[in-house]
Short mmCIF file of C-alpha atoms in Angstrom, two decimals:
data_model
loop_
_atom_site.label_atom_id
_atom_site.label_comp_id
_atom_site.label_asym_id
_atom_site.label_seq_id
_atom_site.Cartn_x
_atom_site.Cartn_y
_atom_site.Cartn_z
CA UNK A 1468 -82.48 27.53 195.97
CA UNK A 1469 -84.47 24.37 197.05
CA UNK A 1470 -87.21 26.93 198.67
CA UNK A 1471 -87.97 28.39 195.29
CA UNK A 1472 -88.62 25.30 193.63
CA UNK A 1473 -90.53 24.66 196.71
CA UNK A 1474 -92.46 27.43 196.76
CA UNK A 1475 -92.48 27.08 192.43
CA UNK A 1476 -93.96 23.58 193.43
CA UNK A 1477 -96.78 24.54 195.60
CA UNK A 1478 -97.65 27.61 193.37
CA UNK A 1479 -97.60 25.34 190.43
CA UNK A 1480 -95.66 27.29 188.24
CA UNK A 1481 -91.86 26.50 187.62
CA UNK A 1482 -91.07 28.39 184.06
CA UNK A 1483 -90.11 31.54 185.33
CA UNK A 1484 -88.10 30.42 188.37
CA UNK A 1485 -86.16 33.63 190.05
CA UNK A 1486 -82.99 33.10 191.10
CA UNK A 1487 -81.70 34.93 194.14
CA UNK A 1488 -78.16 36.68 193.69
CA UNK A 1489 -76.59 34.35 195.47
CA UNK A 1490 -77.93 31.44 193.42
CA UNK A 1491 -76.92 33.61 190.23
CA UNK A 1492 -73.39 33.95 192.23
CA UNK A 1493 -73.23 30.22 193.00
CA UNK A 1494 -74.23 29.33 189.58
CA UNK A 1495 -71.33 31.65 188.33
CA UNK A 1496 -68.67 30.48 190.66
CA UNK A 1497 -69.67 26.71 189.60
CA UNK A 1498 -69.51 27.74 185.74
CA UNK A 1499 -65.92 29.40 185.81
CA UNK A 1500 -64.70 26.67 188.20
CA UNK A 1501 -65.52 24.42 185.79
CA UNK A 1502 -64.52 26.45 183.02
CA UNK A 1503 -61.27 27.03 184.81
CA UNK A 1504 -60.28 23.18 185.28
CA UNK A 1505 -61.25 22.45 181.62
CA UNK A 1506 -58.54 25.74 180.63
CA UNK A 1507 -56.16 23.83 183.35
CA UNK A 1508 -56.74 20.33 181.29
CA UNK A 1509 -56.49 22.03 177.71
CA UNK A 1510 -53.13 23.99 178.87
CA UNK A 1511 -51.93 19.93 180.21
CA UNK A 1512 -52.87 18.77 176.49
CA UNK A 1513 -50.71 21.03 174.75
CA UNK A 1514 -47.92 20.68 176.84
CA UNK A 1515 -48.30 17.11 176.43
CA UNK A 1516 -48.36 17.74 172.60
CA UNK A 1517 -45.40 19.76 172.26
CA UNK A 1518 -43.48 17.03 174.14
CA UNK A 1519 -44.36 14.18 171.67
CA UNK A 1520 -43.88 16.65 168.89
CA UNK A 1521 -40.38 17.09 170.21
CA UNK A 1522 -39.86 13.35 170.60
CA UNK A 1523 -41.54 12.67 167.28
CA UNK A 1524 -38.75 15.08 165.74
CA UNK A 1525 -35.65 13.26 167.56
CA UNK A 1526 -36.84 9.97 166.56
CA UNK A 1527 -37.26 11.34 162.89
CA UNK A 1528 -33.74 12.29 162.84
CA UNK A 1529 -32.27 9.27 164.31
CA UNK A 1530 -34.09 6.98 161.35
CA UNK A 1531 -33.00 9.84 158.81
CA UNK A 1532 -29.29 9.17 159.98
CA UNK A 1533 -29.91 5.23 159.98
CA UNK A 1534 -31.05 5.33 156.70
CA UNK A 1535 -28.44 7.71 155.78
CA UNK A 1536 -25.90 4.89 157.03
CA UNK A 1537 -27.75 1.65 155.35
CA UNK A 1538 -27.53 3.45 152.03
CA UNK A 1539 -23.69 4.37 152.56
CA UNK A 1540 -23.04 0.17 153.92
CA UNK A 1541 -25.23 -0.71 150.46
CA UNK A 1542 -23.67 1.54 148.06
CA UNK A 1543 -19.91 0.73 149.62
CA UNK A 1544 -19.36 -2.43 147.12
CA UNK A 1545 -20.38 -0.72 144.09
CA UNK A 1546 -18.29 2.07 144.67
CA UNK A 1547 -14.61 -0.44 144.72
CA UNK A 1548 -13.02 -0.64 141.23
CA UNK A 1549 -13.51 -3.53 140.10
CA UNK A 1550 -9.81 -4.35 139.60
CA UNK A 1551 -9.50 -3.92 143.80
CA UNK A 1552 -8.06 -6.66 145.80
CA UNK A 1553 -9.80 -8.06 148.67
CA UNK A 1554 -9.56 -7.09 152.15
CA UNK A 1555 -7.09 -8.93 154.08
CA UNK A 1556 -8.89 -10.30 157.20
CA UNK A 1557 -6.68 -11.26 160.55
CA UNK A 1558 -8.11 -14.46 161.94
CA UNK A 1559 -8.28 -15.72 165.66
CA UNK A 1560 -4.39 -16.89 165.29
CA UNK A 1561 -3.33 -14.13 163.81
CA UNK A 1562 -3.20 -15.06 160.31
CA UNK A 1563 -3.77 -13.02 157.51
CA UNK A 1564 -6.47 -14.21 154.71
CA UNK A 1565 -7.76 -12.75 151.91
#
């Protein structure tokens, strides 16, 4: 390639440069190389993305159920009759307390 430019150069004319078929093969082999490793990278991404999309899911349902639970331990005392007696509690001695 560098002795066509050369010879481009000394001839003074470089806007109609013609590539040999190997230069057109290198040029090729470069392009899908490089196309291939940015296919490689995009195929990394979206495994990547389906991962945290997974994760993203799990952690959704986990905060679902929390919440789920925090509204049950907040609704609990408004859901006694009011006319119910306390819980009896057993303290460290064994004593019962209301």
């Amino acid at each position: 390639m560098w002795k066509v430019i050369t010879n481009k150069l000394r001839r003074g004319s470089t806007k109609s440069m013609v590539h040999t078929p190997e230069e057109k093969q290198d040029q090729n082999f470069s392009n899908s190389a490089g196309f291939l490793e940015t296919f490689k990278q995009l195929q990394e991404g979206e495994k990547t993305a389906e991962k945290l999309e997974s994760m993203l899911d799990k952690l959704e349902g986990k905060l679902e159920e929390l919440l789920s639970q925090a509204d049950a331990v907040i609704q609990e005392p408004h859901n006694k009759p009011a006319n119910s007696k306390p819980e009896s509690r057993i303290d460290a001695q064994g004593k019962t307390s209301n």
